[in-house]
Tab-separated table of C-alpha atoms and ligand atoms in Angstrom:
chain	number	residue	atom	x	y	z
A	1	UNK	CA	206.128	182.406	238.861
A	2	UNK	CA	208.965	184.539	240.219
A	3	UNK	CA	206.490	186.480	242.363
A	4	UNK	CA	205.086	183.232	243.820
A	5	UNK	CA	208.605	182.061	244.707
A	6	UNK	CA	209.330	185.366	246.455
A	7	UNK	CA	206.051	185.065	248.351
A	8	UNK	CA	206.842	181.504	249.445
A	9	UNK	CA	210.359	182.501	250.530
A	10	UNK	CA	209.023	185.363	252.620
A	11	UNK	CA	206.312	183.140	254.066
A	12	UNK	CA	208.996	180.640	255.076
A	13	UNK	CA	210.981	183.408	256.814
A	14	UNK	CA	207.883	184.520	258.688
A	15	UNK	CA	207.010	180.995	259.747
A	16	UNK	CA	210.556	180.462	261.023
A	17	UNK	CA	210.476	183.749	262.947
A	18	UNK	CA	207.566	182.592	265.121
A	19	UNK	CA	209.702	180.196	267.162
A	20	UNK	CA	213.149	181.690	266.739
A	21	UNK	CA	215.257	182.130	269.892
A	22	UNK	CA	214.907	185.742	271.163
A	23	UNK	CA	218.666	186.354	270.688
A	24	UNK	CA	218.390	185.199	267.076
A	25	UNK	CA	215.360	187.461	266.611
A	26	UNK	CA	217.425	190.447	267.775
A	27	UNK	CA	220.236	189.564	265.355
A	28	UNK	CA	217.759	189.028	262.523
A	29	UNK	CA	215.902	192.286	263.185
A	30	UNK	CA	219.200	194.183	263.489
A	31	UNK	CA	220.240	192.876	260.067
A	32	UNK	CA	216.893	193.849	258.509
A	33	UNK	CA	217.055	197.238	260.238
A	34	UNK	CA	220.449	198.042	258.739
A	35	UNK	CA	219.108	197.218	255.255
A	36	UNK	CA	215.976	199.296	255.834
A	37	UNK	CA	217.918	202.327	257.077
A	38	UNK	CA	220.416	202.152	254.218
A	39	UNK	CA	217.559	202.078	251.725
A	40	UNK	CA	215.729	204.974	253.405
A	41	UNK	CA	218.899	207.058	253.555
A	42	UNK	CA	219.631	206.455	249.886
A	43	UNK	CA	216.171	206.864	248.407
A	44	UNK	CA	213.877	208.782	250.752
A	45	UNK	CA	214.540	212.522	251.078
A	46	UNK	CA	212.461	212.855	254.260
A	47	UNK	CA	214.617	210.485	256.307
A	48	UNK	CA	217.877	211.806	254.869
A	49	UNK	CA	216.805	215.297	255.941
A	50	UNK	CA	215.528	214.564	259.470
A	51	UNK	CA	218.404	212.235	260.308
A	52	UNK	CA	220.904	214.790	259.086
A	53	UNK	CA	219.218	217.508	261.176
A	54	UNK	CA	219.268	215.203	264.232
A	55	UNK	CA	222.976	214.482	263.746
A	56	UNK	CA	222.373	210.769	263.208
A	57	UNK	CA	225.393	208.820	261.985
A	58	UNK	CA	223.892	205.752	260.357
A	59	UNK	CA	227.112	203.760	260.501
A	60	UNK	CA	226.771	203.737	264.305
A	61	UNK	CA	223.330	202.097	264.195
A	62	UNK	CA	224.112	198.417	264.044
A	63	UNK	CA	221.524	196.843	266.278
A	64	UNK	CA	217.892	197.315	267.262
A	65	UNK	CA	219.288	198.525	270.599
A	66	UNK	CA	220.625	201.574	268.721
A	67	UNK	CA	217.188	202.450	267.390
A	68	UNK	CA	216.682	205.013	270.148
A	69	UNK	CA	219.222	207.279	268.438
A	70	UNK	CA	216.815	207.871	265.570
A	71	UNK	CA	214.225	210.633	265.975
A	72	UNK	CA	210.601	209.579	266.427
A	73	UNK	CA	208.344	210.883	263.683
A	74	UNK	CA	204.723	211.814	264.209
A	75	UNK	CA	201.803	211.087	261.900
A	76	UNK	CA	201.399	214.833	261.242
A	77	UNK	CA	205.085	215.153	260.350
A	78	UNK	CA	204.852	212.139	258.041
A	79	UNK	CA	201.693	213.475	256.412
A	80	UNK	CA	203.209	216.913	255.783
A	81	UNK	CA	206.338	215.333	254.294
A	82	UNK	CA	204.154	213.093	252.116
A	83	UNK	CA	202.293	216.120	250.785
A	84	UNK	CA	205.668	217.595	249.850
A	85	UNK	CA	206.500	214.353	248.053
A	86	UNK	CA	209.410	213.528	250.381
A	87	UNK	CA	208.355	210.143	251.787
A	88	UNK	CA	208.089	208.207	248.534
A	89	UNK	CA	211.287	206.389	247.541
A	90	UNK	CA	212.913	208.065	244.559
A	91	UNK	CA	213.435	204.572	243.141
A	92	UNK	CA	209.650	204.275	242.657
A	93	UNK	CA	208.368	205.128	239.196
A	94	UNK	CA	205.597	207.728	238.895
A	95	UNK	CA	202.238	205.985	238.963
A	96	UNK	CA	203.748	202.725	240.239
A	97	UNK	CA	201.967	200.818	242.981
A	98	UNK	CA	198.584	201.160	244.609
A	99	UNK	CA	197.337	204.169	246.532
A	100	UNK	CA	195.501	203.934	249.840
A	101	UNK	CA	194.073	206.862	251.704
A	102	UNK	CA	193.842	207.097	255.447
A	103	UNK	CA	192.201	209.843	257.516
A	104	UNK	CA	193.552	211.104	260.813
A	105	UNK	CA	193.212	213.479	263.691
A	106	UNK	CA	193.367	216.565	261.498
A	107	UNK	CA	190.934	215.164	258.953
A	108	UNK	CA	193.591	215.607	256.270
A	109	UNK	CA	194.061	212.324	254.460
A	110	UNK	CA	197.415	210.615	254.154
A	111	UNK	CA	197.961	208.919	250.842
A	112	UNK	CA	199.960	205.741	251.305
A	113	UNK	CA	201.626	204.110	248.298
A	114	UNK	CA	202.346	200.403	248.179
A	115	UNK	CA	204.321	198.586	245.553
A	116	UNK	CA	204.661	194.889	244.797
A	117	UNK	CA	206.988	194.449	247.804
A	118	UNK	CA	204.346	195.742	250.209
A	119	UNK	CA	201.572	193.727	248.537
A	120	UNK	CA	203.678	190.623	249.162
A	121	UNK	CA	204.297	191.630	252.786
A	122	UNK	CA	200.565	192.023	253.440
A	123	UNK	CA	199.731	188.734	251.769
A	124	UNK	CA	202.357	186.673	253.570
A	125	UNK	CA	201.699	188.310	256.941
A	126	UNK	CA	198.010	187.426	256.616
A	127	UNK	CA	198.792	183.868	255.536
A	128	UNK	CA	201.368	183.333	258.263
A	129	UNK	CA	198.889	184.497	260.898
A	130	UNK	CA	196.200	182.183	259.511
A	131	UNK	CA	198.571	179.212	259.349
A	132	UNK	CA	199.427	179.757	263.015
A	133	UNK	CA	195.708	179.352	263.660
A	134	UNK	CA	195.495	176.002	261.907
A	135	UNK	CA	194.522	177.210	258.441
A	136	UNK	CA	194.896	174.726	255.584
A	137	UNK	CA	195.016	175.492	251.867
A	138	UNK	CA	191.600	173.955	251.265
A	139	UNK	CA	189.928	176.254	253.813
A	140	UNK	CA	187.514	178.928	252.630
A	141	UNK	CA	187.970	182.476	253.911
A	142	UNK	CA	185.236	185.112	254.072
A	143	UNK	CA	186.263	188.754	253.971
A	144	UNK	CA	183.738	191.370	255.039
A	145	UNK	CA	184.754	194.577	253.338
A	146	UNK	CA	183.292	197.310	251.157
A	147	UNK	CA	185.746	196.634	248.348
A	148	UNK	CA	186.770	193.217	247.068
A	149	UNK	CA	190.461	192.370	247.136
A	150	UNK	CA	192.360	191.144	244.103
A	151	UNK	CA	192.454	187.338	244.292
A	152	UNK	CA	195.843	185.681	244.029
A	153	UNK	CA	196.199	183.527	240.859
A	154	UNK	CA	196.318	180.400	243.051
A	155	UNK	CA	192.952	181.341	244.568
A	156	UNK	CA	191.462	181.317	241.092
A	157	UNK	CA	192.581	177.685	240.919
A	158	UNK	CA	190.635	176.862	244.081
A	159	UNK	CA	193.550	177.004	246.514
A	160	UNK	CA	192.680	178.881	249.719
A	161	UNK	CA	189.436	180.230	248.196
A	162	UNK	CA	188.275	183.586	249.489
A	163	UNK	CA	184.760	185.003	249.331
A	164	UNK	CA	184.041	188.686	249.681
A	165	UNK	CA	180.881	189.982	251.379
A	166	UNK	CA	179.986	193.653	251.267
A	167	UNK	CA	178.957	194.724	254.806
A	168	UNK	CA	176.747	197.431	253.302
A	169	UNK	CA	174.365	194.782	251.977
A	170	UNK	CA	171.223	194.109	254.054
A	171	UNK	CA	172.154	191.937	257.034
A	172	UNK	CA	169.860	189.105	255.843
A	173	UNK	CA	171.678	188.974	252.504
A	174	UNK	CA	175.061	189.008	254.233
A	175	UNK	CA	173.960	186.202	256.526
A	176	UNK	CA	172.741	184.042	253.613
A	177	UNK	CA	176.059	184.523	251.814
A	178	UNK	CA	177.973	183.690	254.978
A	179	UNK	CA	175.987	180.525	255.676
A	180	UNK	CA	176.372	179.367	252.061
A	181	UNK	CA	180.132	179.979	252.134
A	182	UNK	CA	180.717	177.690	255.154
A	183	UNK	CA	184.010	179.475	255.862
A	184	UNK	CA	186.752	178.225	258.129
A	185	UNK	CA	188.206	181.717	258.470
A	186	UNK	CA	186.379	185.051	258.702
A	187	UNK	CA	187.881	188.552	258.604
A	188	UNK	CA	185.987	191.715	259.437
A	189	UNK	CA	185.802	194.948	261.360
A	190	UNK	CA	184.639	194.473	264.949
A	191	UNK	CA	181.473	196.472	264.220
A	192	UNK	CA	180.590	194.286	261.237
A	193	UNK	CA	181.274	191.044	263.104
A	194	UNK	CA	179.247	192.233	266.093
A	195	UNK	CA	176.255	193.045	263.889
A	196	UNK	CA	176.494	189.655	262.189
A	197	UNK	CA	176.815	187.869	265.528
A	198	UNK	CA	173.629	189.570	266.776
A	199	UNK	CA	171.799	188.606	263.588
A	200	UNK	CA	172.909	184.967	263.941
A	201	UNK	CA	171.724	184.937	267.566
A	202	UNK	CA	168.396	186.630	266.732
A	203	UNK	CA	167.655	184.107	263.945
A	204	UNK	CA	168.999	181.128	265.947
A	205	UNK	CA	171.374	180.363	263.065
A	206	UNK	CA	174.530	178.385	263.597
A	207	UNK	CA	177.577	178.757	261.427
A	208	UNK	CA	179.245	175.682	260.010
A	209	UNK	CA	182.231	175.103	262.300
A	210	UNK	CA	184.332	178.262	261.784
A	211	UNK	CA	187.983	177.905	262.753
A	212	UNK	CA	189.031	181.483	263.398
A	213	UNK	CA	187.380	184.900	263.396
A	214	UNK	CA	189.923	187.676	262.830
A	215	UNK	CA	188.698	191.051	264.066
A	216	UNK	CA	190.513	194.022	262.621
A	217	UNK	CA	190.611	197.803	262.479
A	218	UNK	CA	188.899	198.545	265.810
A	219	UNK	CA	189.317	197.960	269.511
A	220	UNK	CA	188.060	194.552	270.552
A	221	UNK	CA	186.278	195.405	273.803
A	222	UNK	CA	184.762	192.940	276.227
A	223	UNK	CA	181.136	193.379	275.096
A	224	UNK	CA	182.071	192.937	271.428
A	225	UNK	CA	184.193	189.877	272.216
A	226	UNK	CA	181.332	188.315	274.213
A	227	UNK	CA	178.791	189.055	271.467
A	228	UNK	CA	180.992	187.709	268.654
A	229	UNK	CA	181.792	184.576	270.661
A	230	UNK	CA	178.084	184.014	271.367
A	231	UNK	CA	177.092	184.513	267.719
A	232	UNK	CA	179.868	182.647	265.919
A	233	UNK	CA	180.706	180.091	268.598
A	234	UNK	CA	184.388	181.091	268.459
A	235	UNK	CA	186.417	183.552	270.507
A	236	UNK	CA	187.537	186.329	268.103
A	237	UNK	CA	191.222	186.857	267.390
A	238	UNK	CA	192.401	190.453	267.542
A	239	UNK	CA	194.688	191.744	264.786
A	240	UNK	CA	196.602	195.033	264.797
A	241	UNK	CA	197.463	196.598	261.485
A	242	UNK	CA	197.900	200.012	259.923
A	243	UNK	CA	197.592	201.194	256.355
A	244	UNK	CA	201.023	202.836	256.702
A	245	UNK	CA	202.826	199.709	257.877
A	246	UNK	CA	200.774	196.567	257.330
A	247	UNK	CA	200.080	193.809	259.795
A	248	UNK	CA	201.864	194.638	263.015
A	249	UNK	CA	200.679	192.040	265.530
A	250	UNK	CA	198.089	189.328	266.103
A	251	UNK	CA	196.679	187.236	268.880
A	252	UNK	CA	197.257	183.507	269.107
A	253	UNK	CA	194.745	180.949	270.344
A	254	UNK	CA	195.329	182.141	273.944
A	255	UNK	CA	193.681	185.480	272.996
A	256	UNK	CA	195.704	187.588	275.406
A	257	UNK	CA	198.929	189.236	274.263
A	258	UNK	CA	199.592	190.146	270.645
A	259	UNK	CA	202.520	188.597	268.782
A	260	UNK	CA	204.557	191.100	266.803
A	261	UNK	CA	205.449	190.202	263.210
A	262	UNK	CA	209.158	190.430	264.010
A	263	UNK	CA	210.187	189.615	260.464
A	264	UNK	CA	208.384	192.734	259.221
A	265	UNK	CA	208.381	195.358	261.965
A	266	UNK	CA	209.991	196.443	265.211
A	267	UNK	CA	207.492	197.620	267.820
A	268	UNK	CA	208.524	199.843	270.724
A	269	UNK	CA	206.149	200.614	273.603
A	270	UNK	CA	207.436	203.896	274.965
A	271	UNK	CA	206.414	205.315	278.340
A	272	UNK	CA	207.252	208.742	279.743
A	273	UNK	CA	210.840	207.754	280.543
A	274	UNK	CA	211.676	205.352	277.752
A	275	UNK	CA	210.721	201.744	277.049
A	276	UNK	CA	207.677	200.701	279.093
A	277	UNK	CA	208.035	197.830	281.545
A	278	UNK	CA	205.701	194.814	281.312
A	279	UNK	CA	202.203	195.927	282.256
A	280	UNK	CA	203.031	199.612	281.773
A	281	UNK	CA	201.127	201.705	279.243
A	282	UNK	CA	203.006	203.420	276.436
A	283	UNK	CA	202.802	204.790	272.919
A	284	UNK	CA	203.218	202.349	270.077
A	285	UNK	CA	206.153	203.272	267.833
A	286	UNK	CA	206.776	201.061	264.798
A	287	UNK	CA	209.661	200.637	262.400
A	288	UNK	CA	209.114	199.052	259.028
A	289	UNK	CA	211.841	196.496	258.298
A	290	UNK	CA	210.927	195.454	254.785
A	291	UNK	CA	208.747	198.120	253.161
A	292	UNK	CA	210.653	199.923	250.416
A	293	UNK	CA	208.089	202.206	248.788
A	294	UNK	CA	207.110	204.501	251.653
A	295	UNK	CA	208.447	202.948	254.865
A	296	UNK	CA	207.590	204.278	258.309
A	297	UNK	CA	210.669	204.352	260.530
A	298	UNK	CA	210.268	205.078	264.262
A	299	UNK	CA	206.723	206.129	263.477
A	300	UNK	CA	204.542	207.144	266.410
A	301	UNK	CA	201.250	205.461	265.590
A	302	UNK	CA	199.295	207.532	268.110
A	303	UNK	CA	198.069	204.260	269.646
A	304	UNK	CA	198.444	203.079	273.219
A	305	UNK	CA	199.301	199.551	274.361
A	306	UNK	CA	200.928	197.906	277.347
A	307	UNK	CA	204.354	196.320	277.274
A	308	UNK	CA	204.019	192.619	277.836
A	309	UNK	CA	205.709	189.494	279.142
A	310	UNK	CA	206.102	186.647	276.626
A	311	UNK	CA	202.897	184.778	275.827
A	312	UNK	CA	202.268	181.439	277.552
A	313	UNK	CA	201.706	179.719	274.178
A	314	UNK	CA	205.455	179.288	273.683
A	315	UNK	CA	205.813	181.378	270.528
A	316	UNK	CA	208.958	183.433	270.958
A	317	UNK	CA	207.920	186.443	268.893
A	318	UNK	CA	208.028	189.728	270.837
A	319	UNK	CA	204.677	190.381	272.554
A	320	UNK	CA	202.663	193.492	273.304
A	321	UNK	CA	199.380	193.900	275.161
A	322	UNK	CA	196.099	194.411	273.279
A	323	UNK	CA	195.667	197.812	271.645
A	324	UNK	CA	194.088	200.239	274.093
A	325	UNK	CA	193.051	203.000	271.689
A	326	UNK	CA	194.230	206.376	270.473
A	327	UNK	CA	196.368	208.377	272.888
A	328	UNK	CA	194.428	211.554	272.090
A	329	UNK	CA	191.170	209.910	273.231
A	330	UNK	CA	192.638	208.781	276.570
A	331	UNK	CA	191.614	210.498	279.811
A	332	UNK	CA	194.099	211.531	282.485
A	333	UNK	CA	192.524	211.447	285.936
A	334	UNK	CA	193.313	214.015	288.635
A	335	UNK	CA	195.710	211.511	290.259
A	336	UNK	CA	197.723	211.365	287.007
A	337	UNK	CA	196.637	207.869	285.992
A	338	UNK	CA	195.527	207.313	282.381
A	339	UNK	CA	192.271	205.682	281.350
A	340	UNK	CA	192.408	204.403	277.811
A	341	UNK	CA	189.474	204.127	275.388
A	342	UNK	CA	189.562	200.335	275.781
A	343	UNK	CA	189.571	200.772	279.569
A	344	UNK	CA	186.444	202.939	279.335
A	345	UNK	CA	184.676	200.517	277.000
A	346	UNK	CA	185.450	197.526	279.185
A	347	UNK	CA	184.387	199.489	282.269
A	348	UNK	CA	181.015	200.237	280.654
A	349	UNK	CA	180.555	196.736	279.242
A	350	UNK	CA	178.474	195.584	282.219
A	351	UNK	CA	176.052	198.510	281.786
A	352	UNK	CA	175.957	199.452	278.103
A	353	UNK	CA	175.953	197.641	274.769
A	354	UNK	CA	178.861	198.573	272.525
A	355	UNK	CA	177.647	200.365	269.430
A	356	UNK	CA	174.683	201.831	271.306
A	357	UNK	CA	176.542	204.603	273.170
A	358	UNK	CA	179.206	207.253	272.667
A	359	UNK	CA	181.065	209.028	275.460
A	360	UNK	CA	181.966	212.453	274.088
A	361	UNK	CA	184.428	214.785	275.765
A	362	UNK	CA	183.030	218.290	275.330
A	363	UNK	CA	185.550	220.273	277.385
A	364	UNK	CA	188.321	219.596	279.888
A	365	UNK	CA	185.888	218.572	282.626
A	366	UNK	CA	182.635	217.900	280.747
A	367	UNK	CA	181.459	214.714	279.097
A	368	UNK	CA	178.250	213.797	277.311
A	369	UNK	CA	177.168	210.160	277.349
A	370	UNK	CA	174.894	209.616	274.376
A	371	UNK	CA	172.905	206.380	274.573
A	372	UNK	CA	170.265	204.811	272.373
A	373	UNK	CA	167.153	203.318	273.944
A	374	UNK	CA	168.569	199.825	273.251
A	375	UNK	CA	171.910	200.678	274.828
A	376	UNK	CA	171.139	199.980	278.475
A	377	UNK	CA	171.380	196.490	279.899
A	378	UNK	CA	168.331	195.463	281.972
A	379	UNK	CA	168.300	197.041	285.425
A	380	UNK	CA	170.677	199.871	284.446
A	381	UNK	CA	169.780	203.532	284.189
A	382	UNK	CA	171.605	206.377	282.516
A	383	UNK	CA	171.656	208.684	285.540
A	384	UNK	CA	173.374	206.115	287.742
A	385	UNK	CA	175.910	205.297	285.021
A	386	UNK	CA	176.791	209.000	284.708
A	387	UNK	CA	177.247	209.350	288.467
A	388	UNK	CA	179.411	206.263	288.574
A	389	UNK	CA	181.494	207.581	285.647
A	390	UNK	CA	181.990	210.913	287.423
A	391	UNK	CA	183.353	209.096	290.470
A	392	UNK	CA	185.587	206.841	288.385
A	393	UNK	CA	187.016	209.498	286.072
A	394	UNK	CA	187.281	212.065	288.878
A	395	UNK	CA	186.827	215.853	288.781
A	396	UNK	CA	184.392	215.929	285.880
A	397	UNK	CA	180.724	216.225	285.000
A	398	UNK	CA	178.994	213.557	282.897
A	399	UNK	CA	175.547	214.185	281.452
A	400	UNK	CA	173.410	211.669	279.603
A	401	UNK	CA	171.437	212.137	276.422
A	402	UNK	CA	169.132	209.543	274.904
A	403	UNK	CA	169.421	209.477	271.117
A	404	UNK	CA	167.528	207.599	268.439
A	405	UNK	CA	170.662	206.014	267.001
A	406	UNK	CA	174.113	206.544	265.517
A	407	UNK	CA	175.095	206.680	261.859
A	408	UNK	CA	175.746	203.184	260.579
A	409	UNK	CA	179.298	202.698	259.433
A	410	UNK	CA	182.099	200.187	259.389
A	411	UNK	CA	183.432	201.472	262.682
A	412	UNK	CA	182.038	202.258	266.112
A	413	UNK	CA	183.115	205.394	267.943
A	414	UNK	CA	182.490	204.691	271.610
A	415	UNK	CA	184.905	207.263	273.064
A	416	UNK	CA	185.448	210.573	271.285
A	417	UNK	CA	187.336	213.707	272.293
A	418	UNK	CA	185.652	216.655	270.568
A	419	UNK	CA	187.960	219.356	271.957
A	420	UNK	CA	190.658	219.526	269.288
A	421	UNK	CA	189.307	217.494	266.450
A	422	UNK	CA	188.216	218.990	263.163
A	423	UNK	CA	186.874	215.598	262.235
A	424	UNK	CA	185.041	214.330	265.316
A	425	UNK	CA	184.133	210.938	263.929
A	426	UNK	CA	186.967	209.953	261.597
A	427	UNK	CA	186.079	206.708	259.880
A	428	UNK	CA	189.572	205.585	259.092
A	429	UNK	CA	192.351	206.463	261.487
A	430	UNK	CA	195.112	204.535	259.842
A	431	UNK	CA	193.770	201.092	260.639
A	432	UNK	CA	193.710	198.769	257.726
A	433	UNK	CA	190.832	197.608	255.723
A	434	UNK	CA	190.251	193.876	255.484
A	435	UNK	CA	190.391	194.056	251.694
A	436	UNK	CA	194.021	195.066	251.903
A	437	UNK	CA	195.181	191.832	253.369
A	438	UNK	CA	195.538	189.255	250.648
B	1	ZN	ZN1	200.613	183.328	272.207
């Protein structure tokens, strides 16, 4: 009962935050930031240590505008500190909470711990996002994920029922389960949704009036968006989340910018010289405002996104552009401009089917474009695509290789840099799993 009241209270705060005046949002986030920093300084050895080394005086950090005085931490730094046991709050009992593992650029997993506070944050963030999309408590949700989530007690009573479908089942079985469920809301990895959309198109099956399709955990490129829209009859809604932090941002019905969950996180888009201007590309740095078990504070996610103007929908939450992919997979052209993984995928979307190719960076100036025989759109040929890529990327050689297929998994790896990675095809780079949401 007490837990349900806390959940409802947090949900109310999140709902209010969506249309709060920007000045009020700054005041609210500044208040939450002060609480978060005080907690981290009291209970988390890692932050106490790095802030002390950086000469940070916490009493001088009163507003989100002071955030820049805190050092930015990298995923590697956070992982190393976690292995030393320094990122878990000392107030957390041994064995308390759930453990989630995420991979990463080094291939060394990061074990993230979440307590009841974080479970509530995930649940309410997911609900708030769904409610903004017109969700009602009688609507059925389908979750595509390899592991079922723990249903909330109210779901067992038939409120907001949720049905889990394992994406490793044969596609025909998944499709039958989906059609029987008649869901209003669907959550899944982009790869899983794309495969289901193709199956629905191939079998000329129409889904019963879905309201919203939430695509998570991968870049939502143009070809995937077009395929999912064609299969489900609904434009997919992109969601940005990380195992370390939770739901960070989501698209509204306009399907352009992403709205930041301002009640839960602060998002900075940082360019070379500080905060990026609208339209400018930068690294995504997040600060957890409410997590208390293992919060990430000024955490460099390793992701790229563009700073953004407010969305035209009227919601006053801070906005960022769609996620553009991992910074380490981006390509810097000879003229100094950066091409992001999403930029490459969208560029190739008129020639190649997503999921049927992989552009691998072999060395500084050499790329290998691996394509399956089903990957080319009619009228396209691999040689011409390689030549066109060479011109576009500049100063590099691109060779093509026709392959029989790629390993089937929950994620698609369309752009991969093989130069410094011990784990060339990491399956989980910190993005969340759909099962973690509710
Ligand atoms: Zn909007």
